[in-house]
PDB file of C-alpha atoms in Angstrom:
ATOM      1  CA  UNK J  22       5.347   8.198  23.831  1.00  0.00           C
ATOM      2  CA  UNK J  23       6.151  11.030  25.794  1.00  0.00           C
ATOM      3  CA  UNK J  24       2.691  13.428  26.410  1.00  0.00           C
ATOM      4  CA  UNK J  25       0.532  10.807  24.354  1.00  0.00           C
ATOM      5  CA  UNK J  26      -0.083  12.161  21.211  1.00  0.00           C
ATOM      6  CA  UNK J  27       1.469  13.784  18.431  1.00  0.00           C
ATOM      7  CA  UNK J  28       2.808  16.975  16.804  1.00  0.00           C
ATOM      8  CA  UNK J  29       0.816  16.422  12.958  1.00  0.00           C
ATOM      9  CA  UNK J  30       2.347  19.530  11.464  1.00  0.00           C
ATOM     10  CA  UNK J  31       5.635  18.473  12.335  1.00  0.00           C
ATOM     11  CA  UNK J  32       4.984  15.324  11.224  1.00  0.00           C
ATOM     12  CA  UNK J  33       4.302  16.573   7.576  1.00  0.00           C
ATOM     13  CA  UNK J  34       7.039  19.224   7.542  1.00  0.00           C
ATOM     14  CA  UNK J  35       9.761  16.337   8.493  1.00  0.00           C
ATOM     15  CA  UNK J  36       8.193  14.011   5.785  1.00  0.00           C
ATOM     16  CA  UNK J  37       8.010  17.037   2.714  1.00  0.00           C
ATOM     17  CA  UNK J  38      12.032  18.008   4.185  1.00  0.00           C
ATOM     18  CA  UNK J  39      12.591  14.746   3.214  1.00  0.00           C
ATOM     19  CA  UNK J  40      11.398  14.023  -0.602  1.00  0.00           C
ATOM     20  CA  UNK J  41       9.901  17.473  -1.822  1.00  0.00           C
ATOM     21  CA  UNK J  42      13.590  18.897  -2.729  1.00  0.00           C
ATOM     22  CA  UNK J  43      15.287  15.858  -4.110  1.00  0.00           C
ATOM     23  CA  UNK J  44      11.309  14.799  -5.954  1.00  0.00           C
ATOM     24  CA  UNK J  45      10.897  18.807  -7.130  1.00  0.00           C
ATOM     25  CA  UNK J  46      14.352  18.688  -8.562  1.00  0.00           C
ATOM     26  CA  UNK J  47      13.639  15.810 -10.256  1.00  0.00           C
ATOM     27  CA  UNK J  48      10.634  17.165 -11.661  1.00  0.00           C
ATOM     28  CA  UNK J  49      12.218  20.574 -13.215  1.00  0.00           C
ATOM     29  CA  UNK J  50      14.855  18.413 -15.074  1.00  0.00           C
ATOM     30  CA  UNK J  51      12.374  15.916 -16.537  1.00  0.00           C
ATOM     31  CA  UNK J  52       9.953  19.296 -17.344  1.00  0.00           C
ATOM     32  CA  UNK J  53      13.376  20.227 -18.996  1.00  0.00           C
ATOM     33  CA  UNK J  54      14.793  17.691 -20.948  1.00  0.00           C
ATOM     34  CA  UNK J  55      11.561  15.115 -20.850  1.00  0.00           C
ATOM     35  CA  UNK J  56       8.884  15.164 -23.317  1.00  0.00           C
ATOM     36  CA  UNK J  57       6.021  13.192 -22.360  1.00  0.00           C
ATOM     37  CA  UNK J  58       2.337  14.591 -20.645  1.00  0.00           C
ATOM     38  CA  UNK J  59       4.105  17.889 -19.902  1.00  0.00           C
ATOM     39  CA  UNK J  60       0.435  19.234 -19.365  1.00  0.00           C
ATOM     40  CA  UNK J  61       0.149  16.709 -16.316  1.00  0.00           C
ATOM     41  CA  UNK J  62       3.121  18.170 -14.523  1.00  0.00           C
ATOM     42  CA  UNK J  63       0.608  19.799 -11.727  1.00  0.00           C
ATOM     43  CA  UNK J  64      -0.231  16.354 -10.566  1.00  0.00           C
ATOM     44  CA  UNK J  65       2.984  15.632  -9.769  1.00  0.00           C
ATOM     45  CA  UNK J  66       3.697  18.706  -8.201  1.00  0.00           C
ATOM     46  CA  UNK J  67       0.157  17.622  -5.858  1.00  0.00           C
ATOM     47  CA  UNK J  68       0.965  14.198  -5.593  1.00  0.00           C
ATOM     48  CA  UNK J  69      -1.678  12.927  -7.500  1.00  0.00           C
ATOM     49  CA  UNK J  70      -0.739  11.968 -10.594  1.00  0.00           C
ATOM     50  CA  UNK J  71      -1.857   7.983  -9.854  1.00  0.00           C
ATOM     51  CA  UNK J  72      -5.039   8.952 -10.070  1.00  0.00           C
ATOM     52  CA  UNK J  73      -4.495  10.178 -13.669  1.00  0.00           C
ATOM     53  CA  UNK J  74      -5.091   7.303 -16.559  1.00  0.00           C
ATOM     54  CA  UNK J  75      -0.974   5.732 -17.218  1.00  0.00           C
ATOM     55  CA  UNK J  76      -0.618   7.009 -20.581  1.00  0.00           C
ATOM     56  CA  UNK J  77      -1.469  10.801 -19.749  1.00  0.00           C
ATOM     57  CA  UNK J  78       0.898  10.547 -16.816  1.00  0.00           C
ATOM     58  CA  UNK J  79       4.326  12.759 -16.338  1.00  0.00           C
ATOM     59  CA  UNK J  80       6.730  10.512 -14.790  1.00  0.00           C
ATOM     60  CA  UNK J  81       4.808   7.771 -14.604  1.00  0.00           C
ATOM     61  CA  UNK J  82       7.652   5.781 -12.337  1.00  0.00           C
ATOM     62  CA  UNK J  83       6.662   8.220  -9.953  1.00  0.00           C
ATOM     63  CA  UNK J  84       2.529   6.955  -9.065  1.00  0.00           C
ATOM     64  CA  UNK J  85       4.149   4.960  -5.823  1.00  0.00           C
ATOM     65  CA  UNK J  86       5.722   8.012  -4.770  1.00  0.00           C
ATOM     66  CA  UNK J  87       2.239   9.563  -4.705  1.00  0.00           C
ATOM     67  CA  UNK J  88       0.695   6.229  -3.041  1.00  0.00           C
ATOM     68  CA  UNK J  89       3.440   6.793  -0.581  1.00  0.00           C
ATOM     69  CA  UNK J  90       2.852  10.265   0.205  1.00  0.00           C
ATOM     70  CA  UNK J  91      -0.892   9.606   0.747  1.00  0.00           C
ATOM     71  CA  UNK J  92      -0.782   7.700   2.829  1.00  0.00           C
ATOM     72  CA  UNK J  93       1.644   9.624   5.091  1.00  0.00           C
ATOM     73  CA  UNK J  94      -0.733  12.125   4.978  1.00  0.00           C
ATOM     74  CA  UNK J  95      -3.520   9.787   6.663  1.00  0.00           C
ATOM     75  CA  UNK J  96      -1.237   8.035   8.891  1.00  0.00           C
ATOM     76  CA  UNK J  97      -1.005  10.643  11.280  1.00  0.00           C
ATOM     77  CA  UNK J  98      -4.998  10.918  11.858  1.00  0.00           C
ATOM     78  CA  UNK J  99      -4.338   6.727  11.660  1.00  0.00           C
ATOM     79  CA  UNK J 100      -1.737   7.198  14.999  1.00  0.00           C
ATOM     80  CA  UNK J 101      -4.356   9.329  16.654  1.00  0.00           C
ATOM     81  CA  UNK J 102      -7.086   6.264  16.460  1.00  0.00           C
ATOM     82  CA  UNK J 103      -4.683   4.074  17.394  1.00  0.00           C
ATOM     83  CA  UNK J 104      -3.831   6.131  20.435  1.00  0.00           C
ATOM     84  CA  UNK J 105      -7.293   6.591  21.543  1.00  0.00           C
ATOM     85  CA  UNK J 106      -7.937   2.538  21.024  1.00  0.00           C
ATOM     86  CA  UNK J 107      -5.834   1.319  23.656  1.00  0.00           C
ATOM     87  CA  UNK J 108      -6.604  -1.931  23.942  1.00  0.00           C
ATOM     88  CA  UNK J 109      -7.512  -2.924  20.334  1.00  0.00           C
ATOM     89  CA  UNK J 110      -4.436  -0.796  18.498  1.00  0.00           C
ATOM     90  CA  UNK J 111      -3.075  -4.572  16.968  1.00  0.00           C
ATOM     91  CA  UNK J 112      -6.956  -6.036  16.173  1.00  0.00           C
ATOM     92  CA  UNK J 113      -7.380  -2.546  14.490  1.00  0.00           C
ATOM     93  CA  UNK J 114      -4.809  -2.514  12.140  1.00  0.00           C
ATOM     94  CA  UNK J 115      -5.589  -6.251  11.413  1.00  0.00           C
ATOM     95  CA  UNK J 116      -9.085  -5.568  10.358  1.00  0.00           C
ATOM     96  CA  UNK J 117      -7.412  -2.873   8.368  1.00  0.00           C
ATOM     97  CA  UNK J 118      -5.309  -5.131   6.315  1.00  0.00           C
ATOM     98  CA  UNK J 119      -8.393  -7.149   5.966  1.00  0.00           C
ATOM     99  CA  UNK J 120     -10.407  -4.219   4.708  1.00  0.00           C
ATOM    100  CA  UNK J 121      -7.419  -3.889   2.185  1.00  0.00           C
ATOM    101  CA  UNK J 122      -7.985  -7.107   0.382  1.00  0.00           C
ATOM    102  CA  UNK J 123     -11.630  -7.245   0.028  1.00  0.00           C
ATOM    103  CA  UNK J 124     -11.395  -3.442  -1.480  1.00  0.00           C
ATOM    104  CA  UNK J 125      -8.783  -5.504  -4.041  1.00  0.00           C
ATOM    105  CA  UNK J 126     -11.320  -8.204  -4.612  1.00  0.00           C
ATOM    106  CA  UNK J 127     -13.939  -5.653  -4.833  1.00  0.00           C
ATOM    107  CA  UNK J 128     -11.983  -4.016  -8.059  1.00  0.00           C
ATOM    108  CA  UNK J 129     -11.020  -7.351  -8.998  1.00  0.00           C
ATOM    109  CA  UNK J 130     -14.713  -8.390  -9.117  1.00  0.00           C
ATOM    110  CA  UNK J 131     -16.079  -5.282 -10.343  1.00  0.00           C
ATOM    111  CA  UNK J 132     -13.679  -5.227 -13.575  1.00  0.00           C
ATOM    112  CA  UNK J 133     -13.719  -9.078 -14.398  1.00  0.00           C
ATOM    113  CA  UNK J 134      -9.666  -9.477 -14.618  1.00  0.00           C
ATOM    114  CA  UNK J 135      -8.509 -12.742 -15.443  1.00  0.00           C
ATOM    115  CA  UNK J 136      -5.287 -14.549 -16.378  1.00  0.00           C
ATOM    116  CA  UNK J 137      -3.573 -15.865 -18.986  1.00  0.00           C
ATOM    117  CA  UNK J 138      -4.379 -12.311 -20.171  1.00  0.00           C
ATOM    118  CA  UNK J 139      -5.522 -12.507 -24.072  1.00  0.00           C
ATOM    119  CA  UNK J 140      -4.967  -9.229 -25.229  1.00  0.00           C
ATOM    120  CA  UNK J 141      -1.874  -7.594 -23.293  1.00  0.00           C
ATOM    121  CA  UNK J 142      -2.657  -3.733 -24.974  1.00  0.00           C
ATOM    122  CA  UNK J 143      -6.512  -4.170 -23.860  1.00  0.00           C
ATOM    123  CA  UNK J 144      -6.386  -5.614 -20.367  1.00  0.00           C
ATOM    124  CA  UNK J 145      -2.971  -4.764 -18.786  1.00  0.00           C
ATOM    125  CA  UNK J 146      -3.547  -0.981 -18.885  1.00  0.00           C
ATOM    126  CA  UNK J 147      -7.031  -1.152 -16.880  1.00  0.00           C
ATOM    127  CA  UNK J 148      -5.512  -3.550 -14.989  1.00  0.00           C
ATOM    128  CA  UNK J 149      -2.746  -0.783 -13.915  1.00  0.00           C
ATOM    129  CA  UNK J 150      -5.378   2.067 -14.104  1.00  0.00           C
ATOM    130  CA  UNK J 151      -7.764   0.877 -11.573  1.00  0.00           C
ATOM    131  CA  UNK J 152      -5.383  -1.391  -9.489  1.00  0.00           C
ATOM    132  CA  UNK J 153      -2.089  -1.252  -9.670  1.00  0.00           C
ATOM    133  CA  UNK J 154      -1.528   2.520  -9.437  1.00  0.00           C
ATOM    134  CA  UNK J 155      -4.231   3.193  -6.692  1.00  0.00           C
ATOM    135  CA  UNK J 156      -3.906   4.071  -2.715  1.00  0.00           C
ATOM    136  CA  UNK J 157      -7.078   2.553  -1.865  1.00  0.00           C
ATOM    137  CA  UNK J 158      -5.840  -0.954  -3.423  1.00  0.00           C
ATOM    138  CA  UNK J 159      -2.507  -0.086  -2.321  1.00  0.00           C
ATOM    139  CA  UNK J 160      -2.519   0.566   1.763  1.00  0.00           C
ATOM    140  CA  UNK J 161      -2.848  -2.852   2.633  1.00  0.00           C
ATOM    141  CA  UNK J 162       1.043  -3.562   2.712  1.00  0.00           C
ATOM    142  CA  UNK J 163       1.496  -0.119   3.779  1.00  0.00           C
ATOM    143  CA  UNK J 164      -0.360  -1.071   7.295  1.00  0.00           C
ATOM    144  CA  UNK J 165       1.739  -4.258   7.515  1.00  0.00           C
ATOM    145  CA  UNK J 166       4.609  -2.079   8.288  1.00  0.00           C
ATOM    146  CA  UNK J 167       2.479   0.114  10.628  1.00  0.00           C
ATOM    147  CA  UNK J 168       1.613  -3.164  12.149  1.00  0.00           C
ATOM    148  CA  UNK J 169       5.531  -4.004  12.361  1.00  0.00           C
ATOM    149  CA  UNK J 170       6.499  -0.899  14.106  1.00  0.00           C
ATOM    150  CA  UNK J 171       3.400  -1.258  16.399  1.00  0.00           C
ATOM    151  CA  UNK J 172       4.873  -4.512  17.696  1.00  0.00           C
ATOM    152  CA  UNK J 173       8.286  -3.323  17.682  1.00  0.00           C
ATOM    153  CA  UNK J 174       6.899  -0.037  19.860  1.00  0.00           C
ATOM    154  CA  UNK J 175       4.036  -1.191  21.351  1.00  0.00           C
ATOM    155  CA  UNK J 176       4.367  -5.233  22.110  1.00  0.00           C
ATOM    156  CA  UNK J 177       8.147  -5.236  22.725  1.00  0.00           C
ATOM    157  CA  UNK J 178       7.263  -8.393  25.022  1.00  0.00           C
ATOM    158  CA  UNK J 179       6.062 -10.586  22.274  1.00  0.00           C
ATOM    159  CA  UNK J 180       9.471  -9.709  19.991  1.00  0.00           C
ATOM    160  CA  UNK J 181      11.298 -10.493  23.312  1.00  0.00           C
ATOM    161  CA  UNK J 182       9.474 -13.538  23.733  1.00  0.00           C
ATOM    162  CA  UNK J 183      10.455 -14.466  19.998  1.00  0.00           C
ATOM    163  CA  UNK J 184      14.395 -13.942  21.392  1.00  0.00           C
ATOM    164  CA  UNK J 185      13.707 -16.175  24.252  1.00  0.00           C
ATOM    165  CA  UNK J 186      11.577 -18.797  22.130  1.00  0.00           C
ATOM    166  CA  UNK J 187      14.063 -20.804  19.398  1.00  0.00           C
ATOM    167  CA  UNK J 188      10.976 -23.481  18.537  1.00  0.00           C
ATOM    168  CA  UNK J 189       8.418 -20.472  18.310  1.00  0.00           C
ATOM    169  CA  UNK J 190      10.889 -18.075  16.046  1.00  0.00           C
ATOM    170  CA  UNK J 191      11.466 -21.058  13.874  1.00  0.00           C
ATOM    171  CA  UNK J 192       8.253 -22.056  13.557  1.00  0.00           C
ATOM    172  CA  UNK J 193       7.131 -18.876  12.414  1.00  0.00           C
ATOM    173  CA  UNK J 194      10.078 -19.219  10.193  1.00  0.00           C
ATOM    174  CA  UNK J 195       8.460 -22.168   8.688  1.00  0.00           C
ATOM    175  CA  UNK J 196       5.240 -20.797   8.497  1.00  0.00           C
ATOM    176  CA  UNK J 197       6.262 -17.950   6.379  1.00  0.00           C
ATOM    177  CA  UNK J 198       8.268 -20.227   4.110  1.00  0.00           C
ATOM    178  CA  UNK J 199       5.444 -22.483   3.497  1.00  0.00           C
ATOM    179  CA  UNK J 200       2.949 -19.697   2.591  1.00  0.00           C
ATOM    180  CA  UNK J 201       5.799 -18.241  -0.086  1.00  0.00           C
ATOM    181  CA  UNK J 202       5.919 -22.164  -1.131  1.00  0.00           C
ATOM    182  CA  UNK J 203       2.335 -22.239  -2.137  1.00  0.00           C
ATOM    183  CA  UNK J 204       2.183 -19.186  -3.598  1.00  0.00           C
ATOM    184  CA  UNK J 205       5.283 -20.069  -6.070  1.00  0.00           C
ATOM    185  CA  UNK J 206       4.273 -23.667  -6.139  1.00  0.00           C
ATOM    186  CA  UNK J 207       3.932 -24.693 -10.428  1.00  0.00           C
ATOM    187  CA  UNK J 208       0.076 -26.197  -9.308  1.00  0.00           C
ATOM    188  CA  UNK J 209      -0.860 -22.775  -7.314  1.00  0.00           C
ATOM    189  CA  UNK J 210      -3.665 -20.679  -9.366  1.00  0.00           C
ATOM    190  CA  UNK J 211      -1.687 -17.793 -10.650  1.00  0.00           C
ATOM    191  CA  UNK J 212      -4.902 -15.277 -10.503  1.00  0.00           C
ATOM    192  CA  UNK J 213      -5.123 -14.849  -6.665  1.00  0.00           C
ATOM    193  CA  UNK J 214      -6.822 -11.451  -6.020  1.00  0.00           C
ATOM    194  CA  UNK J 215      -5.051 -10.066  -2.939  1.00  0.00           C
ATOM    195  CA  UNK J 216      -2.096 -10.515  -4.608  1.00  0.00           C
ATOM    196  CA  UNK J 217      -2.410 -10.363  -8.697  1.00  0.00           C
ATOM    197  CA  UNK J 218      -5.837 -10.164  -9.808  1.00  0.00           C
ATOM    198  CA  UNK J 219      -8.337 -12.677 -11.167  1.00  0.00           C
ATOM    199  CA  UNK J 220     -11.428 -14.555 -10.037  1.00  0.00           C
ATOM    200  CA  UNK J 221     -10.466 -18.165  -7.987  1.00  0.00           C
ATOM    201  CA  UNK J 222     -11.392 -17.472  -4.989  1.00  0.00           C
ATOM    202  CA  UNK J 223     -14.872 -19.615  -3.659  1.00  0.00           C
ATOM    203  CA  UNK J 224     -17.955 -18.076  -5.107  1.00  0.00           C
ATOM    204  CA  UNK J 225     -19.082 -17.009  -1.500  1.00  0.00           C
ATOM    205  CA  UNK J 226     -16.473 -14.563  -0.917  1.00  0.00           C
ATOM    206  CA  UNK J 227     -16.577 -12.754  -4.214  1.00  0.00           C
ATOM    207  CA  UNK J 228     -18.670  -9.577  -4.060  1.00  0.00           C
ATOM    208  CA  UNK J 229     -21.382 -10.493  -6.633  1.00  0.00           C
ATOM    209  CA  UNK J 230     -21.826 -13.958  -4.591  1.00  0.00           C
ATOM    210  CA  UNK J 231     -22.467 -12.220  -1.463  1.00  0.00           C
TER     211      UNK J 231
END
């Protein structure tokens, strides 16, 4: 905010300060006293272990940890873009978040995954291999809170305007309520891609339609 950019090392030495001791620690008592995929240990150590298949993980609890730390390492080249793209920073990140769910629909697609799922052993594990466990089918809710903080930062007027506006907060009160409302409702399809996996959504805007 100050001299329009930012300081990237420091960035990524203020964001390793804050996990890498308490996540390293971690890691030397598991190596200790766990037993599991010892030989996987360097992933962890890299922050790539969700790339590795679930059973040949160490600390498997640990793949959104490495999600997480991913993307931190992009999001500083992300805050550079956005700095440079004035007047388009919130249509950016939007077409981000869009990006996200057709890369989730395009794994989706590309594996057939379906509900009620037959065969829990056969299906759940590619299901978690390819797109549960994965940054690139993962960063869409990461860039709704970099969308957040860009309205918070960056369009402080329309969160004021939200204060000021009682009928406009509550509507987008209701709003939100009746998306969560369809998406728990008994009749709603319980395959949607963005959000589980499966195949419901109109022929046209799956992949092998297009």
């Amino acid at each position: 905010e100050r001299c329009g950019s930012l300081s990237i090392g420091r960035f990524l030495a203020r964001r390793a300060l804050r996990i890498l001791p308490a996540y390293y620690l971690a890691i030397l008592v598991y190596a200790v006293y766990g037993s599991e995929n010892r030989d996987a240990l360097a992933y962890n150590v890299l922050y790539v272990n969700n790339f590795l298949p679930a059973l040949r993980q160490f600390m498997l609890w640990t793949w959104s940890l490495a999600v997480e730390e991913q993307f931190y390492v992009a999001l500083p080249f992300l805050l550079l873009v956005l700095y440079r793209t004035r007047y388009f920073r919130g249509a950016f990140l939007v077409a981000l978040f869009v990006l996200a769910a057709f890369v989730r629909l395009i794994i989706v697609d590309a594996h057939g995954f379906g509900v009620p799922i037959v065969d829990p052993l056969r299906q759940s594990l590619p299901i978690v291999d390819s797109l549960y466990t994965k940054t690139y089918s993962r960063f869409g809710s990461l860039i709704c809170g970099v969308f957040v903080a860009y309205l918070l930062h960056q369009r402080s007027e329309l969160v004021a305007e939200l204060d000021r506006s009682p009928r406009l907060l509550a509507g987008l009160t209701a709003g939100s309520l009746l998306c969560i409302g369809v998406l728990f409702a008994p009749s709603a399809p319980s395959d949607i891609p963005y959000f589980q996996f499966g195949n419901t959504w109109p022929e046209w805007l799956l992949p092998a339609g297009v």
